[in-house]
Short mmCIF file of N, CA and C and ligand atoms in Angstrom, two decimals:
data_model
loop_
_atom_site.label_atom_id
_atom_site.label_comp_id
_atom_site.label_asym_id
_atom_site.label_seq_id
_atom_site.Cartn_x
_atom_site.Cartn_y
_atom_site.Cartn_z
N MET A 1 10.76 -13.15 29.70
CA MET A 1 10.27 -12.95 28.34
C MET A 1 9.10 -11.97 28.35
N ALA A 2 9.08 -11.09 27.35
CA ALA A 2 8.07 -10.03 27.34
C ALA A 2 6.65 -10.58 27.37
N MET A 3 6.42 -11.72 26.71
CA MET A 3 5.06 -12.24 26.61
C MET A 3 4.49 -12.65 27.96
N ASN A 4 5.32 -12.84 28.95
CA ASN A 4 4.82 -13.26 30.25
C ASN A 4 4.52 -12.08 31.17
N LYS A 5 4.88 -10.89 30.76
CA LYS A 5 4.66 -9.73 31.63
C LYS A 5 3.29 -9.12 31.35
N THR A 6 2.89 -8.25 32.22
CA THR A 6 1.54 -7.72 32.13
C THR A 6 1.47 -6.39 31.39
N SER A 7 2.62 -5.81 31.03
CA SER A 7 2.63 -4.51 30.37
C SER A 7 1.81 -4.56 29.09
N LYS A 8 0.83 -3.66 28.97
CA LYS A 8 -0.04 -3.65 27.79
C LYS A 8 -0.04 -2.28 27.19
N ARG A 9 -0.41 -2.23 25.94
CA ARG A 9 -0.50 -0.95 25.28
C ARG A 9 -1.76 -0.97 24.45
N THR A 10 -2.57 0.08 24.57
CA THR A 10 -3.74 0.14 23.70
C THR A 10 -3.28 0.72 22.37
N GLY A 11 -3.90 0.24 21.30
CA GLY A 11 -3.53 0.72 19.98
C GLY A 11 -2.19 0.22 19.49
N ALA A 12 -1.78 -0.95 19.97
CA ALA A 12 -0.53 -1.52 19.47
C ALA A 12 -0.72 -1.89 18.00
N PRO A 13 0.33 -1.72 17.17
CA PRO A 13 0.19 -2.04 15.75
C PRO A 13 0.07 -3.55 15.54
N THR A 14 -0.60 -3.93 14.46
CA THR A 14 -0.65 -5.36 14.11
C THR A 14 0.75 -5.87 13.81
N VAL A 15 1.51 -5.06 13.08
CA VAL A 15 2.91 -5.42 12.77
C VAL A 15 3.81 -4.30 13.28
N ALA A 16 4.80 -4.65 14.05
CA ALA A 16 5.78 -3.66 14.52
C ALA A 16 7.05 -3.81 13.66
N ILE A 17 7.42 -2.71 13.02
CA ILE A 17 8.64 -2.71 12.20
C ILE A 17 9.72 -1.99 12.99
N LEU A 18 10.76 -2.72 13.32
CA LEU A 18 11.86 -2.11 14.08
C LEU A 18 13.11 -2.11 13.23
N MET A 19 13.94 -1.10 13.45
CA MET A 19 15.22 -1.03 12.73
C MET A 19 16.27 -0.45 13.66
N GLY A 20 17.51 -0.87 13.45
CA GLY A 20 18.57 -0.49 14.35
C GLY A 20 18.95 0.97 14.29
N SER A 21 18.63 1.62 13.19
CA SER A 21 19.02 3.02 13.00
C SER A 21 18.03 3.67 12.05
N SER A 22 17.84 4.97 12.22
CA SER A 22 16.96 5.67 11.27
C SER A 22 17.54 5.60 9.85
N ASN A 23 18.84 5.34 9.74
CA ASN A 23 19.46 5.19 8.42
C ASN A 23 18.97 3.93 7.69
N ASP A 24 18.32 3.04 8.40
CA ASP A 24 17.80 1.81 7.79
C ASP A 24 16.45 2.03 7.11
N TRP A 25 15.86 3.19 7.34
CA TRP A 25 14.50 3.42 6.85
C TRP A 25 14.38 3.31 5.32
N ASP A 26 15.42 3.77 4.60
CA ASP A 26 15.37 3.70 3.13
C ASP A 26 15.02 2.29 2.66
N VAL A 27 15.58 1.31 3.35
CA VAL A 27 15.30 -0.10 3.02
C VAL A 27 13.98 -0.53 3.65
N MET A 28 13.78 -0.20 4.92
CA MET A 28 12.63 -0.73 5.66
C MET A 28 11.30 -0.16 5.19
N GLN A 29 11.35 0.99 4.52
CA GLN A 29 10.10 1.58 4.03
C GLN A 29 9.40 0.65 3.03
N HIS A 30 10.16 -0.23 2.39
CA HIS A 30 9.54 -1.10 1.37
C HIS A 30 8.61 -2.13 2.01
N GLY A 31 8.96 -2.60 3.18
CA GLY A 31 8.05 -3.50 3.91
C GLY A 31 6.84 -2.73 4.41
N ALA A 32 7.10 -1.53 4.91
CA ALA A 32 6.01 -0.69 5.40
C ALA A 32 5.02 -0.39 4.28
N ARG A 33 5.55 -0.17 3.09
CA ARG A 33 4.70 0.15 1.94
C ARG A 33 3.73 -1.00 1.64
N GLN A 34 4.25 -2.22 1.70
CA GLN A 34 3.38 -3.38 1.44
C GLN A 34 2.26 -3.44 2.48
N LEU A 35 2.61 -3.24 3.74
CA LEU A 35 1.60 -3.31 4.80
C LEU A 35 0.55 -2.21 4.60
N LYS A 36 1.03 -1.03 4.29
CA LYS A 36 0.10 0.09 4.07
C LYS A 36 -0.84 -0.20 2.91
N ASP A 37 -0.28 -0.70 1.81
CA ASP A 37 -1.10 -0.98 0.63
C ASP A 37 -2.14 -2.07 0.90
N PHE A 38 -1.82 -3.00 1.79
CA PHE A 38 -2.78 -4.06 2.12
C PHE A 38 -3.69 -3.67 3.28
N GLY A 39 -3.51 -2.47 3.80
CA GLY A 39 -4.37 -2.00 4.88
C GLY A 39 -4.09 -2.65 6.23
N VAL A 40 -2.85 -3.11 6.42
CA VAL A 40 -2.46 -3.71 7.70
C VAL A 40 -1.84 -2.63 8.58
N SER A 41 -2.29 -2.51 9.81
CA SER A 41 -1.73 -1.46 10.67
C SER A 41 -0.31 -1.82 11.10
N TYR A 42 0.54 -0.84 11.01
CA TYR A 42 1.94 -1.07 11.39
C TYR A 42 2.47 0.18 12.10
N GLU A 43 3.56 -0.01 12.78
CA GLU A 43 4.28 1.12 13.37
C GLU A 43 5.77 0.86 13.12
N ALA A 44 6.45 1.89 12.65
CA ALA A 44 7.89 1.76 12.40
C ALA A 44 8.66 2.58 13.43
N ARG A 45 9.65 1.94 14.05
CA ARG A 45 10.46 2.62 15.07
C ARG A 45 11.93 2.26 14.89
N ALA A 46 12.80 3.24 15.13
CA ALA A 46 14.24 2.96 15.21
C ALA A 46 14.57 2.69 16.67
N LEU A 47 14.95 1.45 16.95
CA LEU A 47 15.35 1.04 18.31
C LEU A 47 16.46 0.02 18.15
N SER A 48 17.53 0.22 18.87
CA SER A 48 18.71 -0.61 18.64
C SER A 48 18.91 -1.63 19.77
N ALA A 49 19.35 -2.84 19.37
CA ALA A 49 19.61 -3.88 20.37
C ALA A 49 20.82 -3.54 21.23
N HIS A 50 21.77 -2.76 20.68
CA HIS A 50 22.97 -2.46 21.48
C HIS A 50 23.01 -1.02 21.97
N ARG A 51 22.33 -0.10 21.26
CA ARG A 51 22.35 1.29 21.71
C ARG A 51 21.23 1.58 22.71
N THR A 52 20.10 0.92 22.51
CA THR A 52 18.94 1.18 23.40
C THR A 52 18.29 -0.15 23.83
N PRO A 53 19.05 -1.04 24.45
CA PRO A 53 18.49 -2.37 24.74
C PRO A 53 17.27 -2.33 25.66
N GLN A 54 17.28 -1.43 26.65
CA GLN A 54 16.15 -1.39 27.57
C GLN A 54 14.88 -0.86 26.91
N LEU A 55 15.07 0.20 26.12
CA LEU A 55 13.92 0.75 25.39
C LEU A 55 13.34 -0.30 24.44
N LEU A 56 14.23 -1.04 23.83
CA LEU A 56 13.78 -2.09 22.90
C LEU A 56 12.94 -3.13 23.65
N ALA A 57 13.45 -3.60 24.77
CA ALA A 57 12.73 -4.62 25.54
C ALA A 57 11.36 -4.10 25.99
N GLU A 58 11.33 -2.83 26.43
CA GLU A 58 10.05 -2.26 26.87
C GLU A 58 9.06 -2.18 25.71
N TYR A 59 9.56 -1.76 24.56
CA TYR A 59 8.68 -1.61 23.39
C TYR A 59 8.11 -2.97 22.97
N VAL A 60 8.98 -3.97 22.92
CA VAL A 60 8.52 -5.31 22.54
C VAL A 60 7.46 -5.79 23.53
N GLU A 61 7.72 -5.58 24.80
CA GLU A 61 6.78 -6.01 25.84
C GLU A 61 5.41 -5.34 25.66
N GLN A 62 5.44 -4.05 25.36
CA GLN A 62 4.17 -3.33 25.17
C GLN A 62 3.42 -3.83 23.95
N CYS A 63 4.15 -4.07 22.88
CA CYS A 63 3.51 -4.57 21.65
C CYS A 63 2.89 -5.95 21.90
N VAL A 64 3.65 -6.82 22.53
CA VAL A 64 3.16 -8.18 22.80
C VAL A 64 1.89 -8.10 23.65
N GLY A 65 1.94 -7.29 24.69
CA GLY A 65 0.78 -7.13 25.58
C GLY A 65 -0.40 -6.49 24.88
N GLY A 66 -0.12 -5.68 23.85
CA GLY A 66 -1.17 -4.93 23.16
C GLY A 66 -1.76 -5.65 21.97
N GLY A 67 -1.26 -6.83 21.64
CA GLY A 67 -1.89 -7.61 20.57
C GLY A 67 -1.17 -7.61 19.24
N THR A 68 0.03 -7.07 19.18
CA THR A 68 0.82 -7.14 17.95
C THR A 68 0.98 -8.60 17.54
N ARG A 69 0.94 -8.87 16.23
CA ARG A 69 0.96 -10.26 15.74
C ARG A 69 2.33 -10.72 15.27
N CYS A 70 3.15 -9.78 14.80
CA CYS A 70 4.52 -10.18 14.43
C CYS A 70 5.41 -8.94 14.35
N PHE A 71 6.70 -9.19 14.33
CA PHE A 71 7.71 -8.12 14.24
C PHE A 71 8.49 -8.29 12.94
N ILE A 72 8.81 -7.15 12.33
CA ILE A 72 9.78 -7.14 11.24
C ILE A 72 10.98 -6.35 11.76
N ALA A 73 12.16 -6.93 11.65
CA ALA A 73 13.35 -6.27 12.21
C ALA A 73 14.43 -6.13 11.14
N GLY A 74 14.86 -4.90 10.90
CA GLY A 74 15.95 -4.65 9.96
C GLY A 74 17.16 -4.12 10.70
N ALA A 75 18.32 -4.67 10.36
CA ALA A 75 19.55 -4.17 10.98
C ALA A 75 20.74 -4.51 10.09
N GLY A 76 21.81 -3.76 10.31
CA GLY A 76 22.99 -3.96 9.48
C GLY A 76 24.24 -4.22 10.30
N GLY A 77 25.21 -4.89 9.71
CA GLY A 77 26.47 -5.20 10.38
C GLY A 77 26.31 -6.43 11.27
N ALA A 78 26.77 -6.31 12.51
CA ALA A 78 26.55 -7.40 13.50
C ALA A 78 25.09 -7.28 13.93
N ALA A 79 24.23 -7.81 13.08
CA ALA A 79 22.80 -7.48 13.15
C ALA A 79 22.05 -8.41 14.10
N HIS A 80 22.07 -8.09 15.37
CA HIS A 80 21.46 -8.96 16.38
C HIS A 80 20.05 -8.53 16.78
N LEU A 81 19.54 -7.45 16.15
CA LEU A 81 18.23 -6.93 16.55
C LEU A 81 17.13 -8.00 16.47
N ALA A 82 17.06 -8.68 15.33
CA ALA A 82 15.98 -9.67 15.16
C ALA A 82 16.11 -10.78 16.20
N GLY A 83 17.32 -11.23 16.44
CA GLY A 83 17.53 -12.30 17.42
C GLY A 83 17.17 -11.88 18.82
N VAL A 84 17.47 -10.64 19.16
CA VAL A 84 17.13 -10.15 20.51
C VAL A 84 15.61 -10.04 20.66
N ILE A 85 14.95 -9.55 19.63
CA ILE A 85 13.47 -9.48 19.71
C ILE A 85 12.90 -10.89 19.86
N ALA A 86 13.43 -11.82 19.07
CA ALA A 86 12.93 -13.20 19.14
C ALA A 86 13.18 -13.83 20.52
N ALA A 87 14.23 -13.35 21.19
CA ALA A 87 14.51 -13.85 22.55
C ALA A 87 13.49 -13.33 23.55
N LEU A 88 12.81 -12.23 23.20
CA LEU A 88 11.89 -11.59 24.13
C LEU A 88 10.44 -12.00 23.93
N THR A 89 10.16 -12.68 22.83
CA THR A 89 8.77 -13.03 22.53
C THR A 89 8.71 -14.29 21.69
N THR A 90 7.59 -15.01 21.75
CA THR A 90 7.41 -16.15 20.84
C THR A 90 6.67 -15.74 19.57
N LEU A 91 6.30 -14.47 19.44
CA LEU A 91 5.70 -14.02 18.18
C LEU A 91 6.72 -14.15 17.06
N PRO A 92 6.24 -14.36 15.81
CA PRO A 92 7.18 -14.48 14.69
C PRO A 92 7.99 -13.20 14.48
N VAL A 93 9.27 -13.37 14.20
CA VAL A 93 10.16 -12.25 13.89
C VAL A 93 10.72 -12.44 12.48
N LEU A 94 10.46 -11.48 11.63
CA LEU A 94 10.92 -11.53 10.23
C LEU A 94 12.11 -10.59 10.11
N ALA A 95 13.23 -11.13 9.66
CA ALA A 95 14.47 -10.36 9.70
C ALA A 95 14.88 -9.88 8.31
N VAL A 96 15.24 -8.61 8.24
CA VAL A 96 15.67 -8.00 6.97
C VAL A 96 17.12 -7.53 7.10
N PRO A 97 18.04 -8.17 6.39
CA PRO A 97 19.44 -7.74 6.44
C PRO A 97 19.63 -6.42 5.67
N ILE A 98 20.17 -5.43 6.36
CA ILE A 98 20.40 -4.12 5.73
C ILE A 98 21.79 -4.14 5.06
N PRO A 99 21.88 -3.65 3.81
CA PRO A 99 23.19 -3.56 3.16
C PRO A 99 24.15 -2.75 4.03
N SER A 100 25.33 -3.27 4.24
CA SER A 100 26.29 -2.59 5.12
C SER A 100 27.41 -1.96 4.29
N LYS A 101 28.14 -1.06 4.94
CA LYS A 101 29.13 -0.26 4.23
C LYS A 101 30.28 -1.12 3.69
N HIS A 102 30.78 -2.01 4.50
CA HIS A 102 32.01 -2.72 4.12
C HIS A 102 31.77 -4.09 3.49
N LEU A 103 30.70 -4.76 3.88
CA LEU A 103 30.49 -6.14 3.42
C LEU A 103 29.20 -6.30 2.62
N GLY A 104 28.60 -5.19 2.27
CA GLY A 104 27.43 -5.24 1.38
C GLY A 104 26.20 -5.92 1.96
N GLY A 105 26.21 -6.17 3.25
CA GLY A 105 25.04 -6.79 3.88
C GLY A 105 25.21 -8.29 4.12
N LEU A 106 26.33 -8.86 3.66
CA LEU A 106 26.57 -10.28 3.93
C LEU A 106 26.72 -10.53 5.43
N ASP A 107 27.35 -9.57 6.12
CA ASP A 107 27.47 -9.65 7.58
C ASP A 107 26.09 -9.63 8.23
N SER A 108 25.23 -8.74 7.75
CA SER A 108 23.87 -8.64 8.30
C SER A 108 23.10 -9.94 8.06
N LEU A 109 23.21 -10.45 6.84
CA LEU A 109 22.50 -11.68 6.47
C LEU A 109 22.93 -12.84 7.36
N LEU A 110 24.23 -13.03 7.48
CA LEU A 110 24.71 -14.17 8.27
C LEU A 110 24.35 -14.02 9.75
N SER A 111 24.39 -12.78 10.25
CA SER A 111 24.03 -12.56 11.66
C SER A 111 22.59 -12.99 11.92
N MET A 112 21.74 -12.84 10.91
CA MET A 112 20.33 -13.16 11.09
C MET A 112 20.03 -14.62 10.78
N VAL A 113 20.55 -15.08 9.66
CA VAL A 113 20.16 -16.42 9.20
C VAL A 113 20.84 -17.51 10.01
N GLN A 114 21.94 -17.20 10.68
CA GLN A 114 22.68 -18.20 11.44
C GLN A 114 22.31 -18.22 12.92
N MET A 115 21.06 -17.87 13.23
CA MET A 115 20.62 -17.95 14.63
C MET A 115 20.80 -19.37 15.17
N PRO A 116 21.38 -19.50 16.35
CA PRO A 116 21.52 -20.83 16.94
C PRO A 116 20.15 -21.48 17.21
N LYS A 117 20.16 -22.79 17.25
CA LYS A 117 18.93 -23.58 17.45
C LYS A 117 18.15 -23.14 18.69
N GLY A 118 16.84 -23.00 18.50
CA GLY A 118 15.97 -22.73 19.65
C GLY A 118 15.25 -21.40 19.61
N ILE A 119 15.91 -20.40 19.01
CA ILE A 119 15.29 -19.06 18.91
C ILE A 119 15.33 -18.66 17.43
N PRO A 120 14.29 -19.05 16.67
CA PRO A 120 14.34 -18.80 15.23
C PRO A 120 13.96 -17.37 14.85
N VAL A 121 14.56 -16.91 13.76
CA VAL A 121 14.03 -15.73 13.06
C VAL A 121 13.92 -16.14 11.59
N ALA A 122 12.93 -15.61 10.90
CA ALA A 122 12.76 -15.91 9.48
C ALA A 122 13.50 -14.82 8.71
N THR A 123 14.52 -15.21 7.97
CA THR A 123 15.40 -14.21 7.35
C THR A 123 15.10 -14.06 5.87
N PHE A 124 15.05 -12.82 5.43
CA PHE A 124 14.71 -12.50 4.04
C PHE A 124 15.96 -12.01 3.30
N ALA A 125 15.79 -11.67 2.03
CA ALA A 125 16.93 -11.24 1.20
C ALA A 125 17.50 -9.91 1.70
N ILE A 126 18.74 -9.66 1.36
CA ILE A 126 19.38 -8.40 1.71
C ILE A 126 18.69 -7.25 0.96
N GLY A 127 18.34 -6.20 1.69
CA GLY A 127 17.93 -4.95 1.05
C GLY A 127 16.45 -4.83 0.73
N ASP A 128 16.17 -4.02 -0.30
CA ASP A 128 14.80 -3.61 -0.62
C ASP A 128 13.86 -4.80 -0.87
N ALA A 129 14.34 -5.80 -1.63
CA ALA A 129 13.48 -6.94 -1.95
C ALA A 129 13.14 -7.72 -0.68
N GLY A 130 14.12 -7.90 0.18
CA GLY A 130 13.87 -8.61 1.43
C GLY A 130 12.89 -7.86 2.31
N SER A 131 13.02 -6.55 2.32
CA SER A 131 12.11 -5.73 3.13
C SER A 131 10.67 -5.85 2.61
N ALA A 132 10.52 -5.70 1.30
CA ALA A 132 9.18 -5.83 0.70
C ALA A 132 8.62 -7.23 0.95
N ASN A 133 9.47 -8.25 0.80
CA ASN A 133 8.99 -9.62 1.00
C ASN A 133 8.64 -9.91 2.46
N ALA A 134 9.35 -9.29 3.37
CA ALA A 134 8.98 -9.45 4.79
C ALA A 134 7.58 -8.88 5.02
N GLY A 135 7.30 -7.74 4.41
CA GLY A 135 5.96 -7.16 4.52
C GLY A 135 4.92 -8.09 3.91
N LEU A 136 5.23 -8.64 2.73
CA LEU A 136 4.29 -9.55 2.08
C LEU A 136 4.11 -10.84 2.87
N PHE A 137 5.18 -11.29 3.49
CA PHE A 137 5.08 -12.52 4.29
C PHE A 137 4.21 -12.28 5.53
N ALA A 138 4.35 -11.11 6.12
CA ALA A 138 3.49 -10.77 7.26
C ALA A 138 2.02 -10.76 6.82
N VAL A 139 1.79 -10.19 5.65
CA VAL A 139 0.42 -10.19 5.10
C VAL A 139 -0.07 -11.63 4.93
N ALA A 140 0.78 -12.50 4.39
CA ALA A 140 0.39 -13.90 4.16
C ALA A 140 0.05 -14.60 5.48
N MET A 141 0.84 -14.32 6.52
CA MET A 141 0.55 -14.94 7.83
C MET A 141 -0.79 -14.46 8.36
N LEU A 142 -1.03 -13.17 8.26
CA LEU A 142 -2.28 -12.61 8.77
C LEU A 142 -3.47 -13.08 7.94
N ALA A 143 -3.22 -13.33 6.66
CA ALA A 143 -4.31 -13.74 5.75
C ALA A 143 -4.83 -15.14 6.09
N ILE A 144 -4.06 -15.91 6.82
CA ILE A 144 -4.52 -17.26 7.21
C ILE A 144 -5.85 -17.17 7.97
N SER A 145 -6.00 -16.11 8.75
CA SER A 145 -7.23 -15.99 9.55
C SER A 145 -8.03 -14.74 9.15
N ASP A 146 -7.83 -14.26 7.93
CA ASP A 146 -8.52 -13.04 7.49
C ASP A 146 -8.84 -13.21 6.00
N GLU A 147 -10.09 -13.56 5.71
CA GLU A 147 -10.46 -13.87 4.32
C GLU A 147 -10.31 -12.68 3.40
N LYS A 148 -10.64 -11.48 3.89
CA LYS A 148 -10.53 -10.28 3.05
C LYS A 148 -9.08 -10.06 2.63
N LEU A 149 -8.21 -10.20 3.60
CA LEU A 149 -6.78 -10.02 3.32
C LEU A 149 -6.28 -11.10 2.36
N ALA A 150 -6.78 -12.32 2.52
CA ALA A 150 -6.40 -13.41 1.62
C ALA A 150 -6.82 -13.09 0.18
N SER A 151 -8.01 -12.50 0.02
CA SER A 151 -8.47 -12.13 -1.33
C SER A 151 -7.58 -11.05 -1.92
N LYS A 152 -7.21 -10.09 -1.09
CA LYS A 152 -6.32 -9.02 -1.58
C LYS A 152 -4.99 -9.60 -2.02
N LEU A 153 -4.50 -10.57 -1.27
CA LEU A 153 -3.21 -11.18 -1.62
C LEU A 153 -3.32 -11.95 -2.93
N GLN A 154 -4.44 -12.65 -3.10
CA GLN A 154 -4.66 -13.35 -4.38
C GLN A 154 -4.68 -12.36 -5.53
N ALA A 155 -5.35 -11.23 -5.34
CA ALA A 155 -5.44 -10.22 -6.40
C ALA A 155 -4.06 -9.63 -6.71
N PHE A 156 -3.27 -9.44 -5.67
CA PHE A 156 -1.90 -8.92 -5.84
C PHE A 156 -1.10 -9.89 -6.71
N ARG A 157 -1.21 -11.18 -6.40
CA ARG A 157 -0.49 -12.19 -7.18
C ARG A 157 -0.99 -12.20 -8.63
N ALA A 158 -2.30 -12.08 -8.80
CA ALA A 158 -2.88 -12.11 -10.15
C ALA A 158 -2.35 -10.92 -10.97
N ARG A 159 -2.20 -9.78 -10.31
CA ARG A 159 -1.67 -8.60 -11.04
C ARG A 159 -0.23 -8.86 -11.49
N GLN A 160 0.52 -9.57 -10.68
CA GLN A 160 1.90 -9.89 -11.08
C GLN A 160 1.91 -10.80 -12.29
N VAL A 161 0.99 -11.76 -12.32
CA VAL A 161 0.89 -12.66 -13.48
C VAL A 161 0.61 -11.85 -14.73
N GLU A 162 -0.36 -10.93 -14.63
CA GLU A 162 -0.73 -10.11 -15.79
C GLU A 162 0.45 -9.25 -16.24
N ALA A 163 1.21 -8.72 -15.29
CA ALA A 163 2.36 -7.87 -15.64
C ALA A 163 3.41 -8.66 -16.40
N VAL A 164 3.63 -9.90 -15.98
CA VAL A 164 4.62 -10.75 -16.69
C VAL A 164 4.11 -11.07 -18.09
N LYS A 165 2.82 -11.40 -18.16
CA LYS A 165 2.25 -11.76 -19.47
C LYS A 165 2.31 -10.58 -20.44
N ALA A 166 2.16 -9.38 -19.91
CA ALA A 166 2.12 -8.19 -20.78
C ALA A 166 3.51 -7.64 -21.07
N ALA A 167 4.52 -8.22 -20.48
CA ALA A 167 5.88 -7.65 -20.64
C ALA A 167 6.33 -7.76 -22.09
N LYS A 168 6.89 -6.69 -22.61
CA LYS A 168 7.42 -6.67 -23.99
C LYS A 168 8.92 -6.48 -23.92
N LEU A 169 9.66 -7.29 -24.62
CA LEU A 169 11.11 -7.13 -24.67
C LEU A 169 11.48 -6.27 -25.86
N PRO A 170 12.56 -5.50 -25.75
CA PRO A 170 12.91 -4.60 -26.85
C PRO A 170 13.40 -5.38 -28.10
N GLU A 171 13.08 -4.83 -29.25
CA GLU A 171 13.59 -5.40 -30.50
C GLU A 171 15.06 -5.02 -30.67
N LEU A 172 15.82 -5.87 -31.27
CA LEU A 172 17.20 -5.50 -31.61
C LEU A 172 17.20 -4.60 -32.84
N SER A 173 18.07 -3.60 -32.84
CA SER A 173 18.11 -2.70 -34.01
C SER A 173 19.06 -3.29 -35.06
C1 LIG B 201 22.97 -1.08 12.97
O1 LIG B 201 24.14 -0.48 12.59
C2 LIG B 201 21.88 -0.43 12.20
O2 LIG B 201 20.91 -1.38 11.90
C3 LIG B 201 22.53 0.11 10.97
O3 LIG B 201 22.24 -0.64 9.81
C4 LIG B 201 24.01 0.02 11.28
C5 LIG B 201 24.69 1.36 11.21
O4 LIG B 201 23.98 2.29 12.00
P1 LIG B 201 24.25 3.85 11.85
O5 LIG B 201 25.69 4.05 12.30
O6 LIG B 201 24.05 4.18 10.40
O7 LIG B 201 23.27 4.54 12.75
O8 LIG B 201 22.74 -0.92 14.33
#
């Protein structure tokens, strides 16, 4: 397991966002956006569990050694990226199912949410909302031990309340 090795990296991101393909970025950018807006350091990389398994393992090992606090993993189809990362570390892994060409992301969702007992991943909604929520969930985890971040999260929630209260529905003609 990566956490037991000595490989370290200086300047490791607080949150590492991994995706199986650069084509996943359109979706994964929404989680990155949340982290950026909250001032949480992140790094986004395309690394695949099946195309680049060794590079993936090395990267996870370096992040774990360097102080990364959690991983967000997006993948589509037979989406085993999040599960493989979770097998390499005990840090939390937040999984984002990417919409797929033939099954609309249901394959990705089931691949992530149906992890066998013992190696959990926290699975979010398919697509943009899941990606954004994974970012927000990472913020919430970090906010447990960071009062400033907790205040920012409270303010974010308060803005949502105000937006709902101010919402106007169209009149019928
Ligand atoms: C997965 O296969 C990736 O996560 C991506 O969603 C899907 C298709 O990859 P590409 O063929 O678009 O690179 O590994």
